[in-house]
Amino acid sequence: MTAPNRNTLWGRVIADELAAAGVSGAVLSPGSRSTPLTVAVADHDGIETFSVLDERSAAFFALGRARRTGDPTAVVCTSGTAAANYHPAVIEASQSRVPLLLLTADRPPELADSGANQTVDQEKLYGDAVRWYRTLPEPEPTDRKLRSLRTTIDRAVGETTGVPAGPVHLNCPFRKPLEPVAVEGDVPEDLAERAPLAVEGRDGPFVERTGGRPTLTDGEVESVAATLDEADRGLLVAGPTDAPALDADAVADLAAATGFPILADPLSGLRFGDHLDRDGVTVCGGYDSYLAGASAWPDPEVVLRIGASPTSKVLRQYLRDHAGRQFVVDPAGGWREAEFTATDHLVADPSRLAAGLAAEVSGGAAGPTADYRDRFAAAEREYWDLIDDARADETFEGQVLATVAERSPDPATVFVSNSMPVRDLDRFGRPRAADLTVLGNRGASGIDGITSTALGAGSATDDPLVLVTGDLAYYHDSNGLLSVARCGVDATIVLVNNDGGGIFHILPIEDFDPPFTEQFRTPHGLDFEPTADLYGLAFQRVRPDGFADAFAESREMDGTQVIEVVFDAESSHRTREAIHERAVGLVESSR
Ligand SMILES: Cc1ncc(C[n+]2csc(CCOP(=O)(O)OP(=O)(O)O)c2C)c(N)n1
Ligand SMILES: [Mg+2]
């Protein structure tokens, strides 16, 4: 490797080592100070690059890609507020444990606090939201500095996929010239000869990282297994999963061996998949309604919880009020149980633990355990019959999510926005034996980068991509739509337009108007059709009863379609509540 100046060499070594360490994708935003990084990364054959003009969208796009693959994705930006625009996605990546590597270009140290243009304090810009932070030294074409650089890059990439995975920030100062112009004598001509390791690196990463995922000892597994074995009534509760996804078969093995039903969050990786067809495995998806009426059911003696805290408030409260012994499993020793009723904290990789426990438990698949599971299976059957009837007869936003769960292609990647879409998928998305990878931004539950995150996820897979978003979320990240054309990602974008934040109808503020309408629900009356013209998308507006056909047709079409489904937020909310009451009544009468 040679280079016309030290900055170019520095950038090339960074790109080379990123690729060697396993970074296969990078999202670049335009700017001057980052020139050495951008030129080198864009030029590297081993790194697929995406150009996203707005840094907020860029970081969310990278987040989506990393979330879908579980592999670290890099972002590169210039100095100043550009770097600050990464912050929302950094917070989401931190809280939902997604490997993101942030490379922010910076001015050289003497320009700090000097009044120099586009110069801000970028030291530890993201605070505790990153797993690791370093300011790189100023580029120098020396043996030791370049070995240090390669080592730092490998450590940084390694930290993004540590336990827990998350974002890492490398702040990268450069002084001019930033472009690959010849600077005579800057890089010694014989540098590669004198320092081949530093300049060329090794075959593969400079530093190979080996890091285990935490497991329990055999004795500890046996002890938990004995507790599961002794229980006549038990539940497996799966909240949103960390990337890379859970081993669904291992959890299904445990369900079959214990006889416990799986209460599967839509983001758990367990609501959908082939494991639903397994004998002795009951995957439940209607608990967000019917558990609200299950107080008179006998309480579960033991609950094993994996993943993050479930989306369903009804489920969280049911566990608070009814669960006996409650094991919370977290590979990073994190605490993701905000009702504070858990009794045991198991620091272990959930997939491996499930496999280990499945091999230990000696069979709860018959007798009282199976009776308890069948109670859930029966509730599921009745609940989904009720939902089928409601879908046929009534109008509510949940119909859209029910249709998406039922009719999305197999396989598909389905991204659901925060606010009502993820809640409605939780309540109305029937478990299905199809390969649906369902994703959302539930780490911090922002509505600010939804479109970009979905498109980033879509960039990493050949699956058809379906995004279900609300109108405020769509508005918030409409910049992100440019990635359809610029990054070549197609999607079916389902825009549930209830003219504002329908979610606020579920909160007590609904009864305080003003300010409810003007300050909370915020109807805006925006016509979104011109966004399709602006970004080259097909657009159609349908009534709720026309959605299923429009969705089916979109599967046959190339390019990206926006299907806007128009609802009245208040009446949708009332219908949702009424259906919920009926589901609760079902269970109350079946004690
Ligand atoms: C960045 C950000 N700002 C504000 C919020 C608070 N918030 C949560 S849901 C919501 C309304 C979302 O509206 P929409 O996307 O139309 O979905 P709907 O509620 O109608 O389902 C708001 C403003 C948030 N979660 N994230
Ligand atoms: Mg809305």
Coordinates of C-alpha atoms and ligand atoms in Angstrom, one line a residue:
M1 CA 0.0 0.0 0.0
T2 CA 1.3 3.4 -0.9
A3 CA -0.2 6.9 -0.5
P4 CA 0.4 10.4 -1.8
N5 CA 0.2 11.8 1.8
R6 CA -0.1 10.8 5.4
N7 CA -3.9 11.4 5.6
T8 CA -4.6 9.3 2.6
L9 CA -2.4 6.5 4.0
W10 CA -4.1 6.8 7.4
G11 CA -7.6 6.5 5.8
R12 CA -6.5 3.5 3.7
V13 CA -5.2 1.7 6.7
I14 CA -8.4 2.4 8.6
A15 CA -10.5 1.1 5.7
D16 CA -8.3 -1.9 5.2
E17 CA -8.5 -2.9 8.9
L18 CA -12.2 -2.3 9.1
A19 CA -12.8 -4.8 6.3
A20 CA -10.3 -7.2 7.9
A21 CA -12.2 -7.0 11.2
G22 CA -15.5 -7.8 9.6
V23 CA -17.1 -4.5 8.7
S24 CA -18.8 -5.2 5.4
G25 CA -21.0 -2.1 5.1
A26 CA -20.5 1.6 5.7
V27 CA -22.8 4.6 5.5
L28 CA -21.1 7.8 4.3
S29 CA -22.4 11.4 4.5
P30 CA -20.8 14.3 2.6
G31 CA -18.3 16.7 4.2
S32 CA -14.8 17.9 3.9
R33 CA -13.0 17.0 7.1
S34 CA -13.9 13.3 6.6
T35 CA -12.3 13.2 3.1
P36 CA -9.5 10.8 3.9
L37 CA -12.0 8.3 5.5
T38 CA -14.6 8.7 2.8
V39 CA -12.3 8.3 -0.1
A40 CA -10.6 5.2 1.4
V41 CA -13.8 3.5 2.5
A42 CA -15.7 4.2 -0.7
D43 CA -12.7 2.9 -2.6
H44 CA -12.4 -0.4 -0.6
D45 CA -13.7 -3.5 -2.5
G46 CA -14.5 -5.3 0.7
I47 CA -16.9 -2.6 2.1
E48 CA -20.3 -2.0 0.6
T49 CA -20.9 1.7 0.9
F50 CA -24.2 3.7 1.0
S51 CA -24.4 7.4 0.6
V52 CA -27.0 9.0 2.9
L53 CA -27.0 12.8 2.9
D54 CA -28.5 13.5 6.2
E55 CA -26.5 12.2 9.2
R56 CA -29.5 11.5 11.4
S57 CA -30.9 9.3 8.7
A58 CA -27.5 7.9 7.9
A59 CA -26.9 6.6 11.4
F60 CA -30.4 5.1 11.5
F61 CA -29.8 3.4 8.2
A62 CA -26.6 1.9 9.5
L63 CA -28.5 0.9 12.7
G64 CA -31.1 -1.0 10.6
R65 CA -28.4 -2.8 8.6
A66 CA -26.6 -3.8 11.7
R67 CA -29.8 -4.9 13.4
R68 CA -30.8 -7.1 10.5
T69 CA -27.4 -8.7 10.2
G70 CA -26.0 -8.6 13.7
D71 CA -22.7 -7.4 12.0
P72 CA -21.0 -4.1 12.8
T73 CA -21.8 -1.3 10.4
A74 CA -19.7 1.9 10.1
V75 CA -20.8 5.5 9.7
V76 CA -18.6 8.3 8.5
C77 CA -19.2 12.0 8.8
T78 CA -17.5 15.3 8.9
S79 CA -16.9 17.5 12.0
G80 CA -19.4 19.7 13.8
T81 CA -23.1 19.3 14.2
A82 CA -23.0 16.4 11.6
A83 CA -21.6 14.2 14.4
A84 CA -24.3 15.4 16.8
N85 CA -27.0 14.2 14.3
Y86 CA -25.8 10.6 14.9
H87 CA -26.9 10.9 18.6
P88 CA -30.5 9.6 18.4
A89 CA -29.4 6.4 16.5
V90 CA -26.5 6.0 18.9
I91 CA -28.9 6.0 21.9
E92 CA -31.1 3.4 20.1
A93 CA -28.1 1.3 19.2
S94 CA -26.9 1.4 22.8
Q95 CA -30.2 0.5 24.4
S96 CA -31.1 -2.2 21.9
R97 CA -27.5 -3.5 21.6
V98 CA -26.8 -3.0 18.0
P99 CA -23.2 -2.9 16.7
L100 CA -22.5 0.5 15.2
L101 CA -19.1 2.0 14.6
L102 CA -19.1 5.8 14.5
L103 CA -16.2 7.5 12.7
T104 CA -16.4 11.2 13.1
A105 CA -13.8 13.4 11.5
D106 CA -12.4 16.3 13.7
R107 CA -10.1 19.3 13.5
P108 CA -6.6 18.9 14.8
P109 CA -6.3 19.5 18.6
E110 CA -4.9 23.1 18.4
L111 CA -8.1 24.3 16.8
A112 CA -10.2 23.2 19.8
D113 CA -12.1 26.2 21.2
S114 CA -10.3 28.5 18.8
G115 CA -13.2 30.0 16.8
A116 CA -12.2 27.9 13.8
N117 CA -15.0 27.1 11.4
Q118 CA -17.2 24.0 12.0
T119 CA -15.3 23.1 15.2
V120 CA -17.2 21.8 18.2
D121 CA -16.2 19.7 21.2
Q122 CA -16.5 16.1 19.9
E123 CA -14.7 14.5 22.9
K124 CA -17.0 11.8 24.3
L125 CA -19.8 13.4 22.4
Y126 CA -22.2 10.5 23.0
G127 CA -21.4 10.1 26.7
D128 CA -22.1 6.7 28.2
A129 CA -24.2 5.6 25.2
V130 CA -21.1 4.1 23.6
R131 CA -19.3 1.0 24.7
W132 CA -15.9 2.5 23.9
Y133 CA -14.5 5.8 22.9
R134 CA -11.1 6.9 21.5
T135 CA -9.7 10.0 19.8
L136 CA -7.2 8.7 17.3
P137 CA -3.8 10.3 17.2
E138 CA -3.0 12.7 14.4
P139 CA -2.0 10.7 11.3
E140 CA 1.7 9.8 11.2
P141 CA 3.3 7.5 8.7
T142 CA 5.4 5.6 11.2
D143 CA 5.6 1.9 12.0
R144 CA 4.4 2.1 15.6
K145 CA 1.6 4.6 14.9
L146 CA 0.2 2.4 12.1
R147 CA 0.3 -0.7 14.2
S148 CA -1.4 1.2 17.0
L149 CA -4.1 2.3 14.5
R150 CA -4.8 -1.2 13.2
T151 CA -5.0 -2.5 16.8
T152 CA -7.4 0.3 17.8
I153 CA -9.6 -0.4 14.8
D154 CA -9.8 -4.1 15.7
R155 CA -10.5 -3.3 19.3
A156 CA -13.2 -0.9 18.3
V157 CA -15.0 -3.3 16.0
G158 CA -14.6 -6.0 18.6
E159 CA -16.3 -3.8 21.2
T160 CA -19.3 -3.3 18.9
T161 CA -20.1 -7.0 19.1
G162 CA -19.1 -7.6 22.7
V163 CA -21.6 -8.5 25.4
P164 CA -23.6 -6.4 25.2
A165 CA -23.2 -5.3 21.6
G166 CA -23.5 -1.6 20.9
P167 CA -22.1 1.6 19.5
V168 CA -18.4 2.6 19.6
H169 CA -17.1 6.1 18.8
L170 CA -13.7 6.8 17.1
N171 CA -13.1 10.5 16.8
C172 CA -10.6 11.1 13.9
P173 CA -8.6 14.4 13.7
F174 CA -7.1 15.4 10.4
R175 CA -5.2 18.5 9.3
K176 CA -5.0 19.6 5.7
P177 CA -4.5 18.6 3.0
L178 CA -7.4 16.2 3.2
E179 CA -7.6 15.1 -0.4
P180 CA -5.3 12.5 -2.0
V181 CA -2.9 15.1 -3.3
A182 CA 0.9 14.5 -3.6
V183 CA 2.9 15.9 -0.7
E184 CA 6.5 15.4 -1.4
G185 CA 8.4 13.5 1.4
D186 CA 5.3 13.2 3.6
V187 CA 5.1 9.4 3.4
P188 CA 8.7 7.9 3.2
E189 CA 9.0 6.0 0.0
D190 CA 10.5 2.9 1.7
L191 CA 7.9 2.8 4.5
A192 CA 6.2 -0.3 3.2
E193 CA 9.6 -2.0 3.0
R194 CA 10.6 -1.0 6.5
A195 CA 7.3 -1.6 8.1
P196 CA 5.4 -4.2 6.0
L197 CA 3.2 -5.3 8.9
A198 CA 2.1 -1.8 9.8
V199 CA 1.4 -0.8 6.2
E200 CA 0.0 -4.0 4.8
G201 CA -1.5 -5.6 7.9
R202 CA -2.0 -9.3 8.2
D203 CA -4.1 -11.9 6.3
G204 CA -7.3 -11.3 8.2
P205 CA -7.5 -8.9 11.2
F206 CA -4.4 -7.5 12.8
V207 CA -5.7 -8.7 16.1
E208 CA -8.0 -11.7 16.1
R209 CA -10.6 -11.3 18.9
T210 CA -12.0 -14.3 20.7
G211 CA -14.7 -13.6 23.2
G212 CA -17.1 -16.0 24.7
R213 CA -20.7 -15.6 25.5
P214 CA -21.5 -16.1 29.1
T215 CA -22.8 -19.5 30.1
L216 CA -23.8 -21.1 33.4
T217 CA -21.9 -24.0 34.9
D218 CA -23.4 -27.5 34.5
G219 CA -24.5 -27.4 38.2
E220 CA -26.2 -24.0 37.8
V221 CA -28.1 -25.3 34.7
E222 CA -29.2 -28.4 36.6
S223 CA -30.4 -26.3 39.5
V224 CA -32.6 -24.1 37.2
A225 CA -33.8 -27.2 35.3
A226 CA -34.8 -28.8 38.6
T227 CA -37.0 -25.7 39.4
L228 CA -38.6 -25.9 36.0
D229 CA -39.2 -29.6 36.3
E230 CA -40.9 -29.3 39.7
A231 CA -43.4 -26.7 38.4
D232 CA -46.9 -27.8 37.3
R233 CA -47.4 -24.4 35.7
G234 CA -44.7 -22.5 33.9
L235 CA -44.3 -19.9 31.2
L236 CA -41.5 -19.0 28.7
V237 CA -41.7 -15.2 28.1
A238 CA -39.7 -13.9 25.1
G239 CA -39.3 -10.1 24.8
P240 CA -37.6 -8.3 22.0
T241 CA -34.4 -10.1 21.0
D242 CA -30.9 -8.8 20.7
A243 CA -29.2 -9.2 17.3
P244 CA -28.0 -11.7 16.3
A245 CA -31.3 -13.4 16.6
L246 CA -32.2 -16.0 19.1
D247 CA -32.0 -19.7 18.2
A248 CA -35.7 -20.3 17.9
D249 CA -35.2 -24.1 17.7
A250 CA -33.4 -24.2 21.1
V251 CA -36.2 -22.2 22.8
A252 CA -38.8 -24.5 21.0
D253 CA -36.9 -27.5 22.4
L254 CA -37.2 -26.1 25.8
A255 CA -40.9 -25.4 25.4
A256 CA -41.4 -29.0 24.2
A257 CA -39.3 -30.5 27.0
T258 CA -40.9 -28.4 29.8
G259 CA -44.5 -28.3 28.4
F260 CA -44.5 -24.5 28.9
P261 CA -46.2 -22.2 26.4
I262 CA -44.1 -19.4 24.8
L263 CA -45.5 -15.9 25.1
A264 CA -43.8 -14.4 22.2
D265 CA -43.4 -10.7 21.7
P266 CA -43.6 -9.7 18.0
L267 CA -39.9 -8.6 18.1
S268 CA -38.7 -11.7 19.9
G269 CA -37.9 -13.8 16.9
L270 CA -40.3 -16.4 18.2
R271 CA -43.8 -15.2 17.1
F272 CA -43.2 -16.3 13.6
G273 CA -41.2 -19.2 12.2
D274 CA -41.1 -22.9 11.4
H275 CA -40.9 -23.8 15.1
L276 CA -44.6 -23.2 15.4
D277 CA -45.2 -26.5 13.6
R278 CA -43.4 -28.5 16.2
D279 CA -45.3 -31.0 18.3
G280 CA -45.7 -29.9 21.9
V281 CA -44.9 -26.2 21.1
T282 CA -47.6 -23.6 21.8
V283 CA -46.6 -20.0 20.7
C284 CA -49.0 -17.4 22.1
G285 CA -49.6 -14.0 20.5
G286 CA -53.0 -12.9 22.0
Y287 CA -51.9 -12.5 25.6
D288 CA -51.9 -8.6 25.3
S289 CA -55.6 -8.9 25.4
Y290 CA -56.7 -12.0 27.2
L291 CA -54.3 -12.0 30.1
A292 CA -56.0 -8.9 31.3
G293 CA -58.9 -11.2 32.1
A294 CA -56.9 -14.1 33.5
S295 CA -56.7 -13.1 37.2
A296 CA -58.8 -16.1 38.1
W297 CA -56.5 -18.5 36.3
P298 CA -54.1 -20.4 38.6
D299 CA -50.9 -18.4 38.8
P300 CA -47.7 -19.6 37.0
E301 CA -45.3 -21.1 39.5
V302 CA -42.2 -20.3 37.4
V303 CA -41.5 -18.0 34.5
L304 CA -38.3 -17.9 32.4
R305 CA -37.9 -14.6 30.7
I306 CA -35.5 -13.9 27.8
G307 CA -34.9 -10.8 25.7
A308 CA -35.8 -7.2 26.6
S309 CA -38.9 -6.2 28.5
P310 CA -42.0 -7.2 26.5
T311 CA -43.9 -4.6 24.5
S312 CA -47.1 -5.7 26.2
K313 CA -48.0 -3.7 29.3
V314 CA -50.8 -6.3 30.0
L315 CA -48.2 -9.0 30.1
R316 CA -45.7 -7.1 32.2
Q317 CA -48.4 -6.4 34.7
Y318 CA -49.7 -9.9 34.7
L319 CA -46.2 -11.1 35.5
R320 CA -45.9 -8.5 38.3
D321 CA -49.1 -9.6 39.9
H322 CA -49.1 -13.3 39.2
A323 CA -45.7 -14.8 38.6
G324 CA -44.1 -17.0 41.2
R325 CA -40.4 -17.6 40.7
Q326 CA -39.3 -15.4 37.9
F327 CA -35.9 -16.0 36.1
V328 CA -34.6 -13.1 34.0
V329 CA -32.0 -14.2 31.5
D330 CA -29.6 -11.6 30.2
P331 CA -26.2 -12.4 28.5
A332 CA -24.8 -9.0 29.5
G333 CA -26.1 -9.1 33.1
G334 CA -28.4 -6.2 32.1
W335 CA -31.6 -5.5 34.0
R336 CA -34.7 -5.4 31.7
E337 CA -37.6 -5.9 34.1
A338 CA -39.0 -2.5 35.3
E339 CA -41.7 -4.0 37.6
F340 CA -39.0 -5.3 39.9
T341 CA -40.7 -8.5 40.8
A342 CA -38.0 -10.9 39.3
T343 CA -36.5 -13.3 41.7
D344 CA -33.5 -14.6 39.8
H345 CA -31.0 -13.0 37.4
L346 CA -29.3 -15.5 35.1
V347 CA -26.3 -14.0 33.3
A348 CA -26.2 -16.3 30.3
D349 CA -26.6 -16.5 26.6
P350 CA -30.4 -17.3 26.2
S351 CA -30.0 -19.6 23.2
R352 CA -27.4 -21.7 24.9
L353 CA -29.1 -21.7 28.2
A354 CA -32.3 -22.9 26.5
A355 CA -30.4 -25.7 24.8
G356 CA -28.8 -26.7 28.0
L357 CA -32.0 -26.6 30.0
A358 CA -33.9 -28.6 27.3
A359 CA -31.3 -31.4 27.6
E360 CA -31.7 -31.4 31.4
V361 CA -35.5 -31.2 32.1
S362 CA -37.0 -34.6 32.2
G363 CA -40.4 -34.0 30.8
G364 CA -43.4 -31.9 31.7
A365 CA -45.1 -32.6 28.5
A366 CA -47.9 -34.5 30.1
G367 CA -50.0 -34.1 33.2
P368 CA -50.7 -30.7 34.9
T369 CA -48.0 -28.9 33.0
A370 CA -49.6 -29.8 29.7
D371 CA -53.0 -29.0 31.0
Y372 CA -51.8 -25.5 31.9
R373 CA -50.3 -25.1 28.4
D374 CA -53.6 -26.3 26.9
R375 CA -55.4 -23.6 28.7
F376 CA -53.3 -21.1 26.8
A377 CA -53.7 -23.0 23.5
A378 CA -57.5 -22.8 24.0
A379 CA -57.5 -19.1 24.9
E380 CA -55.4 -18.5 21.7
R381 CA -57.9 -20.4 19.5
E382 CA -60.9 -18.5 20.9
Y383 CA -59.0 -15.2 20.8
W384 CA -58.0 -15.5 17.1
D385 CA -61.6 -16.5 16.2
L386 CA -62.8 -13.3 17.9
I387 CA -60.2 -11.3 16.0
D388 CA -61.2 -12.8 12.7
D389 CA -64.7 -11.8 13.3
A390 CA -63.7 -8.3 14.3
R391 CA -61.5 -7.9 11.2
A392 CA -64.4 -8.8 9.0
D393 CA -67.0 -6.6 10.7
E394 CA -65.2 -3.5 12.1
T395 CA -62.8 -0.8 11.2
F396 CA -59.6 -0.3 13.3
E397 CA -55.9 0.2 12.7
G398 CA -55.1 -3.3 14.0
Q399 CA -56.6 -4.8 10.9
V400 CA -53.6 -3.5 8.9
L401 CA -51.2 -5.2 11.3
A402 CA -53.2 -8.4 11.3
T403 CA -53.1 -8.5 7.5
V404 CA -49.4 -7.8 7.4
A405 CA -48.7 -10.7 9.8
E406 CA -51.0 -13.0 7.8
R407 CA -50.1 -12.0 4.3
S408 CA -46.5 -10.8 4.2
P409 CA -44.4 -12.9 1.9
D410 CA -42.5 -15.9 3.3
P411 CA -39.7 -15.0 3.9
A412 CA -40.0 -11.2 4.6
T413 CA -38.4 -8.6 6.8
V414 CA -41.1 -6.6 8.5
F415 CA -40.3 -3.3 10.3
V416 CA -42.9 -1.8 12.6
S417 CA -42.8 1.7 13.9
N418 CA -43.2 2.7 17.5
S419 CA -46.5 4.1 18.7
M420 CA -49.4 1.9 17.7
P421 CA -48.0 -0.2 14.8
V422 CA -45.8 -2.4 17.2
R423 CA -48.5 -2.5 19.8
D424 CA -51.1 -3.5 17.2
L425 CA -48.8 -6.2 15.8
D426 CA -48.4 -7.4 19.3
R427 CA -52.2 -7.6 19.8
F428 CA -53.4 -8.5 16.4
G429 CA -50.5 -10.3 14.7
R430 CA -51.3 -14.0 14.8
P431 CA -48.4 -16.4 15.2
R432 CA -47.6 -17.9 11.9
A433 CA -45.1 -20.6 10.7
A434 CA -43.5 -18.3 8.2
D435 CA -40.0 -16.8 8.1
L436 CA -40.8 -13.3 9.1
T437 CA -38.0 -11.3 10.6
V438 CA -39.8 -8.6 12.6
L439 CA -37.8 -5.6 13.7
G440 CA -38.5 -2.3 15.5
N441 CA -36.6 0.4 17.3
R442 CA -37.7 -0.5 20.9
G443 CA -34.5 0.4 22.6
A444 CA -35.5 4.0 23.1
S445 CA -38.8 3.8 21.2
G446 CA -38.1 7.0 19.2
I447 CA -40.2 7.8 16.1
D448 CA -37.3 9.8 14.6
G449 CA -35.5 7.3 12.4
I450 CA -38.1 4.6 11.5
T451 CA -38.0 4.8 7.7
S452 CA -34.2 4.9 7.6
T453 CA -33.8 2.0 10.0
A454 CA -36.2 -0.1 7.9
L455 CA -34.4 0.7 4.7
G456 CA -31.1 0.0 6.3
A457 CA -32.4 -3.4 7.3
G458 CA -33.7 -3.9 3.8
S459 CA -30.3 -3.2 2.4
A460 CA -28.9 -6.2 4.1
T461 CA -31.3 -8.9 2.9
D462 CA -32.9 -10.2 -0.3
D463 CA -36.2 -10.6 1.6
P464 CA -39.0 -8.4 0.5
L465 CA -39.2 -5.5 3.0
V466 CA -42.4 -4.3 4.6
L467 CA -42.5 -1.2 6.7
V468 CA -45.6 -0.2 8.7
T469 CA -45.3 3.3 10.0
G470 CA -47.5 6.0 11.5
D471 CA -48.1 9.4 9.9
L472 CA -46.0 11.3 12.4
A473 CA -43.1 8.8 12.2
Y474 CA -43.3 9.0 8.4
Y475 CA -43.2 12.8 8.5
H476 CA -40.3 12.7 11.1
D477 CA -38.0 10.7 8.9
S478 CA -39.2 11.7 5.4
N479 CA -35.6 12.6 4.6
G480 CA -34.9 8.9 4.9
L481 CA -37.0 8.1 1.8
L482 CA -34.1 9.3 -0.3
S483 CA -32.4 6.0 0.5
V484 CA -35.0 4.1 -1.6
A485 CA -33.4 5.5 -4.8
R486 CA -29.8 6.3 -3.6
C487 CA -29.2 3.1 -1.8
G488 CA -31.3 0.9 -4.0
V489 CA -33.6 -0.5 -1.4
D490 CA -37.2 -1.4 -2.3
A491 CA -40.1 -1.7 0.2
T492 CA -43.8 -1.8 0.7
I493 CA -44.4 1.1 3.0
V494 CA -47.7 0.9 4.8
L495 CA -48.5 4.3 6.1
V496 CA -51.3 4.2 8.7
N497 CA -52.5 7.7 8.5
N498 CA -54.8 8.7 11.4
D499 CA -53.8 12.4 11.1
G500 CA -51.6 12.7 14.2
G501 CA -50.5 10.6 17.1
G502 CA -53.3 8.1 17.7
I503 CA -51.4 6.7 20.6
F504 CA -52.4 9.6 22.8
H505 CA -56.0 8.3 22.8
I506 CA -54.8 5.5 25.1
L507 CA -53.5 8.0 27.7
P508 CA -55.5 10.0 30.3
I509 CA -54.5 13.2 28.5
E510 CA -57.3 12.4 26.1
D511 CA -59.8 13.8 28.5
F512 CA -58.0 17.2 28.7
D513 CA -58.9 19.1 25.6
P514 CA -57.4 21.6 25.3
P515 CA -54.6 20.9 25.1
F516 CA -55.1 17.3 23.9
T517 CA -55.9 17.9 20.2
E518 CA -53.5 20.8 19.5
Q519 CA -50.5 19.7 21.6
F520 CA -50.7 15.9 21.8
R521 CA -52.7 14.3 19.0
T522 CA -51.5 17.1 16.7
P523 CA -53.6 16.6 13.6
H524 CA -51.6 18.2 10.7
G525 CA -53.7 17.6 7.6
L526 CA -50.6 16.8 5.6
D527 CA -51.0 15.3 2.1
F528 CA -48.2 12.7 1.8
E529 CA -48.7 12.0 -1.9
P530 CA -46.2 14.6 -3.0
T531 CA -43.5 12.7 -1.0
A532 CA -43.9 9.9 -3.5
D533 CA -43.3 12.3 -6.4
L534 CA -40.3 13.8 -4.6
Y535 CA -38.7 10.4 -4.0
G536 CA -39.9 8.5 -7.0
L537 CA -42.3 6.1 -5.2
A538 CA -45.6 4.7 -6.3
F539 CA -48.4 5.9 -4.0
Q540 CA -52.0 4.8 -3.4
R541 CA -54.4 5.9 -0.8
V542 CA -56.9 3.2 0.3
R543 CA -59.7 2.8 2.7
P544 CA -59.2 0.1 5.4
D545 CA -61.4 -2.4 3.5
G546 CA -59.2 -2.0 0.4
F547 CA -55.9 -2.6 2.2
A548 CA -55.6 -6.4 1.9
D549 CA -55.9 -6.3 -1.9
A550 CA -53.5 -3.3 -2.2
F551 CA -51.0 -5.2 0.0
A552 CA -51.3 -8.3 -2.1
E553 CA -50.8 -6.4 -5.3
S554 CA -47.7 -4.6 -4.0
R555 CA -46.1 -8.1 -3.8
E556 CA -46.3 -8.3 -7.5
M557 CA -44.9 -4.9 -8.2
D558 CA -41.3 -3.7 -8.6
G559 CA -40.0 -0.6 -6.9
T560 CA -41.3 0.9 -3.8
Q561 CA -45.0 1.5 -3.1
V562 CA -46.5 3.6 -0.3
I563 CA -49.9 2.3 0.6
E564 CA -51.6 5.0 2.7
V565 CA -54.5 3.6 4.8
V566 CA -56.7 6.3 6.3
F567 CA -58.3 5.9 9.7
D568 CA -60.1 8.0 12.1
A569 CA -57.9 7.8 15.2
E570 CA -60.6 8.1 17.8
S571 CA -63.1 5.6 16.3
S572 CA -60.2 3.2 15.7
H573 CA -59.2 3.5 19.3
R574 CA -62.8 2.9 20.6
T575 CA -63.1 -0.2 18.4
R576 CA -59.7 -1.5 19.7
E577 CA -60.9 -1.0 23.3
A578 CA -64.2 -2.7 22.6
I579 CA -62.5 -5.8 21.0
H580 CA -60.1 -5.9 24.0
E581 CA -63.1 -6.0 26.4
R582 CA -64.6 -8.8 24.5
A583 CA -61.4 -10.8 24.6
V584 CA -61.1 -10.2 28.4
G585 CA -64.7 -11.3 28.8
L586 CA -63.9 -14.5 26.9
V587 CA -61.2 -15.5 29.4
E588 CA -63.1 -14.3 32.5
S589 CA -66.0 -16.6 31.5
S590 CA -63.7 -19.6 30.9
R591 CA -61.9 -19.8 34.2
Ligands
LIG1 C1 -38.3 11.3 18.6 C2 -39.6 11.2 19.3 N1 -40.4 12.3 19.6 C3 -41.6 12.1 20.3 C4 -42.0 10.9 20.7 C5 -43.3 10.7 21.5 N2 -44.3 10.0 20.7 C6 -44.5 8.7 20.8 S1 -45.6 8.1 19.8 C7 -45.9 9.6 19.1 C8 -46.9 9.8 18.1 C9 -46.6 9.0 16.8 O1 -47.6 9.2 15.9 P1 -47.7 8.3 14.6 O2 -46.4 8.0 14.1 O3 -48.7 8.9 13.7 O4 -48.3 6.9 15.2 P2 -49.7 6.7 15.9 O5 -49.6 7.1 17.3 O6 -50.8 7.5 15.2 O7 -49.9 5.2 15.9 C10 -45.1 10.6 19.7 C11 -45.0 12.0 19.3 C12 -41.1 9.8 20.4 N3 -41.4 8.5 20.8 N4 -40.0 9.9 19.7
MG2 MG -50.7 8.6 13.5

